[in-house]
mmCIF file of C-alpha atoms in Angstrom:
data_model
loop_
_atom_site.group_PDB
_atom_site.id
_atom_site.type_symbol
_atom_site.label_atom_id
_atom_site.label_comp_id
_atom_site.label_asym_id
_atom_site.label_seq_id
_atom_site.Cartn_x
_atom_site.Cartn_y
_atom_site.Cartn_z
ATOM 1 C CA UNK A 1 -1.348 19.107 0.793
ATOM 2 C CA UNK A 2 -3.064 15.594 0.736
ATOM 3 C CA UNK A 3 -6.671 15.753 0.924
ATOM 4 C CA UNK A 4 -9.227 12.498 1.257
ATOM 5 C CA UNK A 5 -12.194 13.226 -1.405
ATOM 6 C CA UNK A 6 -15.068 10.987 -2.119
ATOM 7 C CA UNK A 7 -15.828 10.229 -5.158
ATOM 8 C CA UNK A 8 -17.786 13.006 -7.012
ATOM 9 C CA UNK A 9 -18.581 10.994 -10.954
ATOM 10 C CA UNK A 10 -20.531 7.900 -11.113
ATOM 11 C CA UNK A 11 -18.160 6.661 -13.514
ATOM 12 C CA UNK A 12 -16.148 5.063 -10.589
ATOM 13 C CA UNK A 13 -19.248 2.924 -9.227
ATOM 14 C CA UNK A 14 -18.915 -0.477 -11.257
ATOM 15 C CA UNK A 15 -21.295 -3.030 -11.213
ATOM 16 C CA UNK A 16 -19.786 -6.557 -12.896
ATOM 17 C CA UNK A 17 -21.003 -10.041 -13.248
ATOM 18 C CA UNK A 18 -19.973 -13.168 -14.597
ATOM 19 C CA UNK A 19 -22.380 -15.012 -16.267
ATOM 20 C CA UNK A 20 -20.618 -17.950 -16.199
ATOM 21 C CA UNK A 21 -19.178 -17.903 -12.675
ATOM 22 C CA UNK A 22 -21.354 -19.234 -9.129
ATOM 23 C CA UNK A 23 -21.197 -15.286 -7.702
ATOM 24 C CA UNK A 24 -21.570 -11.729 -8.941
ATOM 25 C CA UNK A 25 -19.679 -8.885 -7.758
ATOM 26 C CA UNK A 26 -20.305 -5.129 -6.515
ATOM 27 C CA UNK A 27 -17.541 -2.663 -6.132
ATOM 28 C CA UNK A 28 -17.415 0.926 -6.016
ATOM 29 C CA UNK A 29 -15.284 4.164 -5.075
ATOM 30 C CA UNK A 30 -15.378 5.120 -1.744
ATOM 31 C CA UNK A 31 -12.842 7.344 -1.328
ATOM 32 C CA UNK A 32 -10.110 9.038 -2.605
ATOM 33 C CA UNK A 33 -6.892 9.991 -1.701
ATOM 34 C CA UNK A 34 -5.017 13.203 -3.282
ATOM 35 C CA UNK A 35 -1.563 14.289 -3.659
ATOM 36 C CA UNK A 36 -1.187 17.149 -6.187
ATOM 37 C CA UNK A 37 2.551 16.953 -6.153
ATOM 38 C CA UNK A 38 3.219 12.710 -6.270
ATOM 39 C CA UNK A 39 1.528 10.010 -6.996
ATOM 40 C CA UNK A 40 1.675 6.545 -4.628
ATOM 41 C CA UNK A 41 4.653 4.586 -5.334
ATOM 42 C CA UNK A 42 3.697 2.082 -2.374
ATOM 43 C CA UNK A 43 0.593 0.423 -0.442
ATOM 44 C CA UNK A 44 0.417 -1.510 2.651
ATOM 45 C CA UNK A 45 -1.788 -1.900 5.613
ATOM 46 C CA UNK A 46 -0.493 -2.134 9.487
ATOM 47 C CA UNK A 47 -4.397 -2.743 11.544
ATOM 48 C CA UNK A 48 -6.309 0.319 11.641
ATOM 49 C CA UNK A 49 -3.679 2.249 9.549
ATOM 50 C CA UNK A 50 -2.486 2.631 5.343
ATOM 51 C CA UNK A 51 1.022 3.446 5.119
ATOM 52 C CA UNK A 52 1.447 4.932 1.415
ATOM 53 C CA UNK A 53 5.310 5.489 0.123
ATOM 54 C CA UNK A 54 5.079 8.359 -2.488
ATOM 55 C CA UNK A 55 7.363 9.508 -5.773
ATOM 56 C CA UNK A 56 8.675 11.932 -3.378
ATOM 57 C CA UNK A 57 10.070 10.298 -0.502
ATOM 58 C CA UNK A 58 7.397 10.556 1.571
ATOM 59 C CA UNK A 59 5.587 8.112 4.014
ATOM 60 C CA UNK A 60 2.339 8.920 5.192
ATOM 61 C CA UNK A 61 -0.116 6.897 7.600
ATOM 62 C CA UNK A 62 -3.874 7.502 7.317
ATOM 63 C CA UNK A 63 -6.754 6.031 9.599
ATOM 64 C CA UNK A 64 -9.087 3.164 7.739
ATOM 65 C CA UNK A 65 -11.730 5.068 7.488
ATOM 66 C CA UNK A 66 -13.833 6.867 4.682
ATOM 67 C CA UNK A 67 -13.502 10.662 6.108
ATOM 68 C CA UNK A 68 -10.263 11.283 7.902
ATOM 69 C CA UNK A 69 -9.364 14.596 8.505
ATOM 70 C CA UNK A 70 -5.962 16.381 8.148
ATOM 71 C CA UNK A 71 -5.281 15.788 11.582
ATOM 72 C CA UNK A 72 -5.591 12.186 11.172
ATOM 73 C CA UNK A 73 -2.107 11.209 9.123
ATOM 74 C CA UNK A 74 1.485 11.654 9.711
ATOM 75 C CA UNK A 75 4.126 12.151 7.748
ATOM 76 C CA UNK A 76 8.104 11.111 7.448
ATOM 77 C CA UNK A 77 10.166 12.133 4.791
ATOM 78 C CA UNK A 78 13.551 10.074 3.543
ATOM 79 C CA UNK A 79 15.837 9.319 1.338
ATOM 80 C CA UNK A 80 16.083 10.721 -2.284
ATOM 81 C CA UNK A 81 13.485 9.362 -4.585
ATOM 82 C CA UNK A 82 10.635 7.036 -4.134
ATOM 83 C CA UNK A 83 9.388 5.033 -1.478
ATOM 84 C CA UNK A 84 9.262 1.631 -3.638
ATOM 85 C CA UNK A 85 8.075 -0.880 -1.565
ATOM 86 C CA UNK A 86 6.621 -1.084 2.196
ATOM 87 C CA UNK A 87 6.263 -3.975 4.192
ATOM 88 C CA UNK A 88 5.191 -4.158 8.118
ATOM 89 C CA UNK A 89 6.760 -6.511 10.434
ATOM 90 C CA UNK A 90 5.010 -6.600 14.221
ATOM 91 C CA UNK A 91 5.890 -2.836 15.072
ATOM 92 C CA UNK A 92 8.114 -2.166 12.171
ATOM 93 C CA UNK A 93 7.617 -1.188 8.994
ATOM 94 C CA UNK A 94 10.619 -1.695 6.126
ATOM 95 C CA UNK A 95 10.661 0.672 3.148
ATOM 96 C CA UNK A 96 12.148 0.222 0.090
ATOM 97 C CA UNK A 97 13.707 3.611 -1.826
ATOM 98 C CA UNK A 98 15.301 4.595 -4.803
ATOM 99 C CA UNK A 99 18.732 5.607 -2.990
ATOM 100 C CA UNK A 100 19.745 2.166 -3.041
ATOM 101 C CA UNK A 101 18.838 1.984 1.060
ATOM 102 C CA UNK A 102 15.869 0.198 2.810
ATOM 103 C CA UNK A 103 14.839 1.902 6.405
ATOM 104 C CA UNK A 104 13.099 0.687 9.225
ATOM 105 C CA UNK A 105 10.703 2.354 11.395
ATOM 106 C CA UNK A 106 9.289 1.745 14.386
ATOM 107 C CA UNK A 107 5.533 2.200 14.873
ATOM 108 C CA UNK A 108 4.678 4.035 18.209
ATOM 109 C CA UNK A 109 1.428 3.484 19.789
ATOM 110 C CA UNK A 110 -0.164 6.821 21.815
ATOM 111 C CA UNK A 111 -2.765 4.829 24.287
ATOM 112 C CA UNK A 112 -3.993 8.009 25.488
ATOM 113 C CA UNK A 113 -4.986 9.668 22.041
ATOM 114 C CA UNK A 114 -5.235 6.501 19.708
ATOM 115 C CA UNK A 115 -2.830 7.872 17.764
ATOM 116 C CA UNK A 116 0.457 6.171 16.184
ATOM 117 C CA UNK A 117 3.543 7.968 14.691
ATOM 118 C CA UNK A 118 6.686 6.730 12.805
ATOM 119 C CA UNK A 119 9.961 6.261 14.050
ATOM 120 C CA UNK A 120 13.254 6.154 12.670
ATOM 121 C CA UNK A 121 15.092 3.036 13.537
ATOM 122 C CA UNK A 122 17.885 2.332 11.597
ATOM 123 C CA UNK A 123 18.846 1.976 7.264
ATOM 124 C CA UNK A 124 20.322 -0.790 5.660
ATOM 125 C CA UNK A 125 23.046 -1.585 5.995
ATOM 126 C CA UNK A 126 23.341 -0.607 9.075
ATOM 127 C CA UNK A 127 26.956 0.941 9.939
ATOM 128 C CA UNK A 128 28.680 -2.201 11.814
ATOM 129 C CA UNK A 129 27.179 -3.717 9.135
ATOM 130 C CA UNK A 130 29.729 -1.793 6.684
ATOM 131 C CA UNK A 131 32.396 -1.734 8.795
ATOM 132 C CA UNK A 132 33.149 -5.338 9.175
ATOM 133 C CA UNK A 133 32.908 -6.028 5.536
ATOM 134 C CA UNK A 134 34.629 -3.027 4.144
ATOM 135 C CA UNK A 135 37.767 -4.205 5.795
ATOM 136 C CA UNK A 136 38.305 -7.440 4.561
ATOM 137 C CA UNK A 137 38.677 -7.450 0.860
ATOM 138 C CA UNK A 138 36.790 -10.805 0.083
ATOM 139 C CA UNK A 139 34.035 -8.943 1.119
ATOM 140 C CA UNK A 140 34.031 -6.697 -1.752
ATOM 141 C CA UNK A 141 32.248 -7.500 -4.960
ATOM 142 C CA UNK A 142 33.363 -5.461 -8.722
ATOM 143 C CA UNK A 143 29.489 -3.286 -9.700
ATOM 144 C CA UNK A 144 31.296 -1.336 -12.723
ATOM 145 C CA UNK A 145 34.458 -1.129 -14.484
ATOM 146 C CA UNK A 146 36.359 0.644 -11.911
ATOM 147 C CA UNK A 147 34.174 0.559 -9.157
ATOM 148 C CA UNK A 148 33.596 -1.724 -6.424
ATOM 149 C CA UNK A 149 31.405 -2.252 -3.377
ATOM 150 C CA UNK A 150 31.114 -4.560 -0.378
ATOM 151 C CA UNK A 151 27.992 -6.658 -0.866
ATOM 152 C CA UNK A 152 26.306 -5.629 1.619
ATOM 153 C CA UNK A 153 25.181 -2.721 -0.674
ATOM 154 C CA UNK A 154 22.413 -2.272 -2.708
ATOM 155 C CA UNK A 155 23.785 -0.288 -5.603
ATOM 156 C CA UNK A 156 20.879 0.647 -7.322
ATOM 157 C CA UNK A 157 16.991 1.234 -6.638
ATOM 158 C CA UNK A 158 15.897 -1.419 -4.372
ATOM 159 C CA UNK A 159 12.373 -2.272 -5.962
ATOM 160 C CA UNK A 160 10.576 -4.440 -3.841
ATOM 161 C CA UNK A 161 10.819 -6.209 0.104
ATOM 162 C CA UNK A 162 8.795 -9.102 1.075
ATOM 163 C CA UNK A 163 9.434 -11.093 4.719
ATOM 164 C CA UNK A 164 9.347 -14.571 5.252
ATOM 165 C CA UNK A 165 6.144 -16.359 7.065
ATOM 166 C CA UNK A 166 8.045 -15.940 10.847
ATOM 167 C CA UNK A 167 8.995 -12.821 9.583
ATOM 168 C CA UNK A 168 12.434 -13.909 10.767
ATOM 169 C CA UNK A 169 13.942 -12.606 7.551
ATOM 170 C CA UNK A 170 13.818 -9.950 5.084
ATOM 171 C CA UNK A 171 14.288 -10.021 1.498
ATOM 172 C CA UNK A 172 15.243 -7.458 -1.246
ATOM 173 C CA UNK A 173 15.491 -7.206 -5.107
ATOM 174 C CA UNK A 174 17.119 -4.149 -6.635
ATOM 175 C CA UNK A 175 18.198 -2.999 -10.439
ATOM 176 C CA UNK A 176 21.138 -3.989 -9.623
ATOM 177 C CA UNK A 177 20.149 -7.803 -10.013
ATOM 178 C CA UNK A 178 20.814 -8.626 -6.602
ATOM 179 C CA UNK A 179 18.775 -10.716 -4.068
ATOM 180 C CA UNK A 180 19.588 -9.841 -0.563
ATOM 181 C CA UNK A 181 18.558 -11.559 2.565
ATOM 182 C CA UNK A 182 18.570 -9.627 6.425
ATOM 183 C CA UNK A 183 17.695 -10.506 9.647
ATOM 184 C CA UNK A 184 15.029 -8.658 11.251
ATOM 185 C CA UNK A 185 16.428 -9.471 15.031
ATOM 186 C CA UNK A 186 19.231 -7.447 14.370
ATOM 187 C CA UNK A 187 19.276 -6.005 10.757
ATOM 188 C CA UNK A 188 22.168 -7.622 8.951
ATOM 189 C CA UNK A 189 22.698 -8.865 5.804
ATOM 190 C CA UNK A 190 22.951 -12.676 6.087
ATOM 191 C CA UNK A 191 23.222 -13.543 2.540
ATOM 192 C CA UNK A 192 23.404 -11.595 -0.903
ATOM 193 C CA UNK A 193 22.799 -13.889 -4.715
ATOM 194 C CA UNK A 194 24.755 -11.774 -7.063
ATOM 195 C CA UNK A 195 23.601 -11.370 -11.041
ATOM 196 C CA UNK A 196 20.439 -12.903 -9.767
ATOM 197 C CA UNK A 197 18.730 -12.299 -13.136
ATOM 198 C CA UNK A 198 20.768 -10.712 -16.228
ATOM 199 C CA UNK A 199 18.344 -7.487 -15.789
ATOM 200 C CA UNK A 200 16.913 -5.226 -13.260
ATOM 201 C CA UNK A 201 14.542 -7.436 -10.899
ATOM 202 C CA UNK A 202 11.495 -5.580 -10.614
ATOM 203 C CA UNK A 203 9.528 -8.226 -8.531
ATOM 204 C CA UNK A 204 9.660 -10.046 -5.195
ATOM 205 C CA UNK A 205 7.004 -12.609 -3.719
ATOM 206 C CA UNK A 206 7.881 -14.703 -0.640
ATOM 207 C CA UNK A 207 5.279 -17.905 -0.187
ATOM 208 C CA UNK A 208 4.647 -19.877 2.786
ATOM 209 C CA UNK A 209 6.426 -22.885 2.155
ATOM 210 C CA UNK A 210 9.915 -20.641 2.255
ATOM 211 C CA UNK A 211 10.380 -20.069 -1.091
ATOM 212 C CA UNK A 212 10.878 -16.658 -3.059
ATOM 213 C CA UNK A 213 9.943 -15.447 -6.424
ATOM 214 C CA UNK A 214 11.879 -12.427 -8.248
ATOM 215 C CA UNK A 215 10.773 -11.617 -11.415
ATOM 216 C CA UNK A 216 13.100 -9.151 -13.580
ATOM 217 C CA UNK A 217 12.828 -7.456 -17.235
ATOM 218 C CA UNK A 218 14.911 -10.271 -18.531
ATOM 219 C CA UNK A 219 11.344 -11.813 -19.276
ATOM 220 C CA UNK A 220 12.534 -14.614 -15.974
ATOM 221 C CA UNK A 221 10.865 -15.437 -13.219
ATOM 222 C CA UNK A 222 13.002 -17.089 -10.846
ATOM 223 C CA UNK A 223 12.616 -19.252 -7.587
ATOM 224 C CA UNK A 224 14.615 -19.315 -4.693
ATOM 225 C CA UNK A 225 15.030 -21.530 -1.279
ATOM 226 C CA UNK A 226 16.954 -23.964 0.785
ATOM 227 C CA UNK A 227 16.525 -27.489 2.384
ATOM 228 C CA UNK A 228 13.687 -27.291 4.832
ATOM 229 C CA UNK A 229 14.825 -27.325 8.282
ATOM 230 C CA UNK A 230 18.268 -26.567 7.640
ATOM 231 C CA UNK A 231 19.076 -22.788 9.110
ATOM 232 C CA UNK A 232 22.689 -22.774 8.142
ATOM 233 C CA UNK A 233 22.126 -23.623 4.617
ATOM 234 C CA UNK A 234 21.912 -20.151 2.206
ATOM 235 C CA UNK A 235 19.355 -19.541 -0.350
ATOM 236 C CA UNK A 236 19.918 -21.335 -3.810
ATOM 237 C CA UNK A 237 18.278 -21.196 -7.224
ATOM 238 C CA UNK A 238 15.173 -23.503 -7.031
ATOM 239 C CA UNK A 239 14.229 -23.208 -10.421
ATOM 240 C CA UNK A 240 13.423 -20.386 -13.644
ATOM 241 C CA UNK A 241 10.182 -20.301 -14.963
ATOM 242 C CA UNK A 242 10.346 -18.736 -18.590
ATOM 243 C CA UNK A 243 7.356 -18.158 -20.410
ATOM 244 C CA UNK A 244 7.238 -14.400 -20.812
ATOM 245 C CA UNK A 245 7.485 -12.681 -23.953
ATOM 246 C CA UNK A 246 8.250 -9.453 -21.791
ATOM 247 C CA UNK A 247 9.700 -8.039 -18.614
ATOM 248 C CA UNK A 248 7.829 -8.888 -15.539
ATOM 249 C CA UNK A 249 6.663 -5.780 -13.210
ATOM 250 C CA UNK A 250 4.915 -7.705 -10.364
ATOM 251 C CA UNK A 251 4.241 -11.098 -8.205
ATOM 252 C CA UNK A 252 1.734 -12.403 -5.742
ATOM 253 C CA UNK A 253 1.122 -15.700 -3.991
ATOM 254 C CA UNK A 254 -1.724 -16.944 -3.016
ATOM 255 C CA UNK A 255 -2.784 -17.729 0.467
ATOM 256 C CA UNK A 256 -1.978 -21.399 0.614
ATOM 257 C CA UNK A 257 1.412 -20.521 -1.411
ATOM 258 C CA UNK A 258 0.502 -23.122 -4.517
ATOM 259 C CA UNK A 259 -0.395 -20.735 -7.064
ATOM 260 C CA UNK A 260 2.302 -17.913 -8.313
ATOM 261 C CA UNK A 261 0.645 -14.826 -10.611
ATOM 262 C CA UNK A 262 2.787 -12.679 -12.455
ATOM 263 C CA UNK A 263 2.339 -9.873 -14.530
ATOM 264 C CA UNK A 264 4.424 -8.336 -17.760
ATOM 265 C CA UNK A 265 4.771 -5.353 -19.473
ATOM 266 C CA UNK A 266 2.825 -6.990 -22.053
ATOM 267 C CA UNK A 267 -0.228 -6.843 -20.080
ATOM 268 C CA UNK A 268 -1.003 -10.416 -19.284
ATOM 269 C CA UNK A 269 -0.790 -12.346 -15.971
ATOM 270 C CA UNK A 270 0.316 -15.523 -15.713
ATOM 271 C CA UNK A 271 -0.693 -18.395 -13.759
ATOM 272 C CA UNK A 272 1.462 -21.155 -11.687
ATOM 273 C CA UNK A 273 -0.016 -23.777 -10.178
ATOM 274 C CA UNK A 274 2.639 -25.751 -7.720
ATOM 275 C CA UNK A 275 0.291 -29.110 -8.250
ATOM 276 C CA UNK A 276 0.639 -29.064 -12.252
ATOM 277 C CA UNK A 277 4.420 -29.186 -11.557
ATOM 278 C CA UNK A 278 5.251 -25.095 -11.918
ATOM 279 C CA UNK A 279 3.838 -24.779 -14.913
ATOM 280 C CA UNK A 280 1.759 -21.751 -16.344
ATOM 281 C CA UNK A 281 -1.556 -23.586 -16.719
ATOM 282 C CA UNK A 282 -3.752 -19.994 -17.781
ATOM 283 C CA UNK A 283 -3.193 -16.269 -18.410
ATOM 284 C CA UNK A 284 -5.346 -13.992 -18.197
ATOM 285 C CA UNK A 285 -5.786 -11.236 -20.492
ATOM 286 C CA UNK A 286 -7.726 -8.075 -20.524
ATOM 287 C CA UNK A 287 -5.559 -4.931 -19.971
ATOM 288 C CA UNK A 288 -4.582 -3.136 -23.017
ATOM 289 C CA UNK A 289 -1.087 -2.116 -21.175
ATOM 290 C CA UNK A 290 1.640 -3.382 -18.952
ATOM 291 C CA UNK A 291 0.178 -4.734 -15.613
ATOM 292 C CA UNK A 292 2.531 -3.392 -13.195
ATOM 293 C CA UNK A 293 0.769 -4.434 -9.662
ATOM 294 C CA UNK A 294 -1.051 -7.518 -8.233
ATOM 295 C CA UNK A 295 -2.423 -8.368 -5.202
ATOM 296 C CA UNK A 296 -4.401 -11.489 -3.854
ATOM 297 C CA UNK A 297 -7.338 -11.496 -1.182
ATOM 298 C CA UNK A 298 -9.767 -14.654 -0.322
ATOM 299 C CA UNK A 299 -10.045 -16.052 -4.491
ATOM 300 C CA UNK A 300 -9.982 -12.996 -5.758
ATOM 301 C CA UNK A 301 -6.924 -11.061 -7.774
ATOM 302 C CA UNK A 302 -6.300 -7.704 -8.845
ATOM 303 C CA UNK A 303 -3.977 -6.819 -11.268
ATOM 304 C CA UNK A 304 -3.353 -2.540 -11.491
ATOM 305 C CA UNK A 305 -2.390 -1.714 -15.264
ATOM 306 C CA UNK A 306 -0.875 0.716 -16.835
ATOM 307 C CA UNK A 307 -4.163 1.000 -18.757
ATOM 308 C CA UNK A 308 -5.719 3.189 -15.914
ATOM 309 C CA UNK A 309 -7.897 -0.366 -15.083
ATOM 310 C CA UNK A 310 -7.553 -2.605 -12.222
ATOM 311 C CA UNK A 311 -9.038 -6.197 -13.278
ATOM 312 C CA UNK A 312 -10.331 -8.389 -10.360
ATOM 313 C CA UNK A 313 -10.560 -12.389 -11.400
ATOM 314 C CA UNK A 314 -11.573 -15.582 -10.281
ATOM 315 C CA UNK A 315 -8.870 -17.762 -8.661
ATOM 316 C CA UNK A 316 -9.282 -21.160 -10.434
ATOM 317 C CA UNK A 317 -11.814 -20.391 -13.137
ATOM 318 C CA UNK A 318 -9.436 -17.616 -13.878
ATOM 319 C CA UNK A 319 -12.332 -15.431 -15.307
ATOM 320 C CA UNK A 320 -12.015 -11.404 -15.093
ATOM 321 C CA UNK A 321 -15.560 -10.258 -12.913
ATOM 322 C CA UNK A 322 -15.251 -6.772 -12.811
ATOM 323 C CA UNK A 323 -13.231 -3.899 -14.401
ATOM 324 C CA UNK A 324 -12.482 -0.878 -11.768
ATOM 325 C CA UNK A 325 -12.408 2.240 -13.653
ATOM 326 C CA UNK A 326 -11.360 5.588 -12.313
ATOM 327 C CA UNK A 327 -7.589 6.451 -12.113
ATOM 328 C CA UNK A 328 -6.621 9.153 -14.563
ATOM 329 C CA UNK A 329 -2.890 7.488 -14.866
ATOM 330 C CA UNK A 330 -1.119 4.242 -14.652
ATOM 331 C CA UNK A 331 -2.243 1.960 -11.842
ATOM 332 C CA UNK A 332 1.072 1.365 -9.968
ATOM 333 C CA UNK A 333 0.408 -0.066 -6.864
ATOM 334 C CA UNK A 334 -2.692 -2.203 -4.488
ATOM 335 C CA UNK A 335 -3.548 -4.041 -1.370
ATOM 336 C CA UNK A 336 -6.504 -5.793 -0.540
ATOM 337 C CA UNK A 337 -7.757 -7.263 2.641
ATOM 338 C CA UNK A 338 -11.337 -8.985 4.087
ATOM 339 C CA UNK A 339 -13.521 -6.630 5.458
ATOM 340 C CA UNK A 340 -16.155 -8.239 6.767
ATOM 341 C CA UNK A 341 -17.966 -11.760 5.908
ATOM 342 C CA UNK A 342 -21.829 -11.791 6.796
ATOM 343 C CA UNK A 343 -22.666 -15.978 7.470
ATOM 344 C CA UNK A 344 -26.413 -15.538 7.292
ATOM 345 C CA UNK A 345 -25.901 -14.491 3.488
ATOM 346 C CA UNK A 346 -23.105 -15.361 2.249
ATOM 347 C CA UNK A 347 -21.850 -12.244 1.214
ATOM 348 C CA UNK A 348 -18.302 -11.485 1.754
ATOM 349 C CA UNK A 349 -16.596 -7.907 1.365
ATOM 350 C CA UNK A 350 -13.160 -6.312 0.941
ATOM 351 C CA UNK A 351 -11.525 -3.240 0.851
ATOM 352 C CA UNK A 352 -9.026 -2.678 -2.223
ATOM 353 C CA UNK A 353 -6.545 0.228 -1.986
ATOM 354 C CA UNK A 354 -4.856 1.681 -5.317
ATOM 355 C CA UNK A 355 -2.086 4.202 -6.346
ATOM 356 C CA UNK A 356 -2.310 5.955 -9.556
ATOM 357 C CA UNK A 357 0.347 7.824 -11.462
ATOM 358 C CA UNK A 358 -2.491 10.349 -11.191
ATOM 359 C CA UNK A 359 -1.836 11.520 -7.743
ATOM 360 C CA UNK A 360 -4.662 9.367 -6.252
ATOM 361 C CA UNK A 361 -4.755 6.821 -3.944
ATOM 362 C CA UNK A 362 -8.191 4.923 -4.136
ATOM 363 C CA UNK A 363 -10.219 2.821 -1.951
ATOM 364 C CA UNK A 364 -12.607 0.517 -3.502
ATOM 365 C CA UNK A 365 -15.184 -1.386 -1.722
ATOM 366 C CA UNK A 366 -15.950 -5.094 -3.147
ATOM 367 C CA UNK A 367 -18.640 -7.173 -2.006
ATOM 368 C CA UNK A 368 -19.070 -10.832 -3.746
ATOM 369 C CA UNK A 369 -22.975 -12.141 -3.744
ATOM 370 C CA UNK A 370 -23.661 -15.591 -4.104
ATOM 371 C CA UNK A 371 -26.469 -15.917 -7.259
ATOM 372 C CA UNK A 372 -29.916 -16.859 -7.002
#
């Protein structure tokens, strides 16, 4: 049974400032989600609504608010494994699982109750999908010694989905190295890069401008697109940005697309700045343990550690201004958006969302003041 809790310790109220920085920061606990049998593999927010993936195939939709009660979530089960990665697309939401499959649901809307509820639509790849390519032997690509597959398939746990900015396409990484592109309009595979990296990719970030990021625990991070206006043209290697010492668990862009973070299991995040010609220009370091989420809102970015911490810093001055504390496990996944922005003061706010290896899913409320 999941239960919503608020917080009941004052050790999960944080007040943080940086001296050296124009603004000082307020967050604190607001909430808490529990699941005594999982923890939250996957965050992301649809509107009103959090969609968590769990450890054990679950996905569950809860109501924004700070005191939802039982009635207020529902609940589809799928696949074996976890729910890796969740991404919403208009009325669709794409998960990520560790059966090697993504699904897609549709979101229904109840006008009458204000209610929504998840549909099943279809699973990738979808079964014409198979069929055409299992008959034709070019179509099939060698995954082990004696074992082959058409390459349409995801042979191991995809690990992360990201769309493109007309959310025209979708985009998977898996341990099985692979990138794979589909079409949302109709759910096919358009395009798979095999041996992508020369380890599991991990990581997936998709920026504005059309390209896409994988990171993988060969220490790479590597960047994908193809010539702008040109439709027919398939996703190429861009460029590989090595500077690493360890595998990389996560990726975020920023708004504008021009700065790259990434985190390692070394617990650093580096920076990428587009303008200083893709090179790491700062890391930021702090967590004791691997980072294994980030996320980006307005300037601000949150890394989730395996150090129980999530770390919120500066974009530009790249300074840490605040330390959340609270999670009893690993941090392994976040999402952040604006929650409201008051003009007469200045003061802007945002609601941060975090999955724990605990059990817990968090909700954090940030407010940045502007100093005296």
């Amino acid at each position: 049974m999941t239960s919503y809790d608020q917080p009941s310790s004052s050790n999960e109220e944080i007040f943080a400032e940086n001296n050296n920085a124009s603004t000082s920061l307020h967050s604190r606990c607001v909430a808490t989600l529990k699941s005594p049998n999982s923890y939250t593999s996957s965050l992301v927010l649809a509107g009103k609504f959090l969609f968590t993936g769990s450890s054990d195939k679950e996905i569950r939709m809860w109501k924004r608010h700070q005191n939802p009660t039982d009635d207020d979530d529902d609940v589809v089960v799928a696949g074996k494994g976890a729910v890796k990665s969740l991404v919403v697309s208009a009325d669709k939401i794409f998960s990520a699982h560790q059966d090697n499959k993504i699904r897609v649901w549709k979101i229904n809307n109840n006008q009458n109750s204000g209610t929504q509820n998840l549909a099943h639509l279809a699973t990738l790849p979808i079964l014409s999908d198979r069929a055409i390519k299992y008959l034709r032997p070019k179509n099939h690509v060698q995954i082990r010694r004696h074992k082959t597959s058409t390459w349409v398939h995801h042979v191991d746990a995809v690990s992360a989905l990201a769309l493109s900015r007309d959310e025209s396409l979708l985009y998977s990484v898996s341990w099985d190295r692979t990138l794979k592109i589909w079409s949302t309009a109709d759910f096919k595979c358009i395009q798979s890069i095999e041996n992508a990296h020369d380890d599991a990719i991990n990581a997936l970030a998709a920026s504005r401008d059309g390209q896409v990021y994988t990171g993988s625990a060969d220490k790479k991070i590597k960047v994908w697109g193809k010539p702008h206006g040109d439709d027919e043209k398939k996703h190429s290697l861009v460029a590989t940005l090595e500077k690493h010492n360890s595998g990389i668990n996560a990726l975020a862009v920023d708004m504008n697309g021009s700065v790259l973070y990434s985190g390692s299991c070394d617990g650093s995040v580096l920076v990428w700045e587009k303008d200083c010609g893709g090179r790491a220009v700062a890391a930021l370091r702090g967590h004791e343990k691997a980072v294994l989420c980030l996320g980006v809102v307005a300037d601000l970015v949150c890394s989730g550690s395996a150090d129980k911490t999530i770390r919120i810093w500066r974009q530009r001055c790249y300074s840490c201004v605040a330390v959340l504390a609270g999670h009893d496990g690993p941090v392994k996944c976040l999402t952040a958006a604006s929650d409201c922005h008051n003009e007469g003061d200045q003061t802007s706010s945002y609601l941060l969302y975090s999955g724990g290896l605990d059990g817990d899913t968090k909700v954090w409320e940030i407010f940045v003041l502007p100093r005296k």
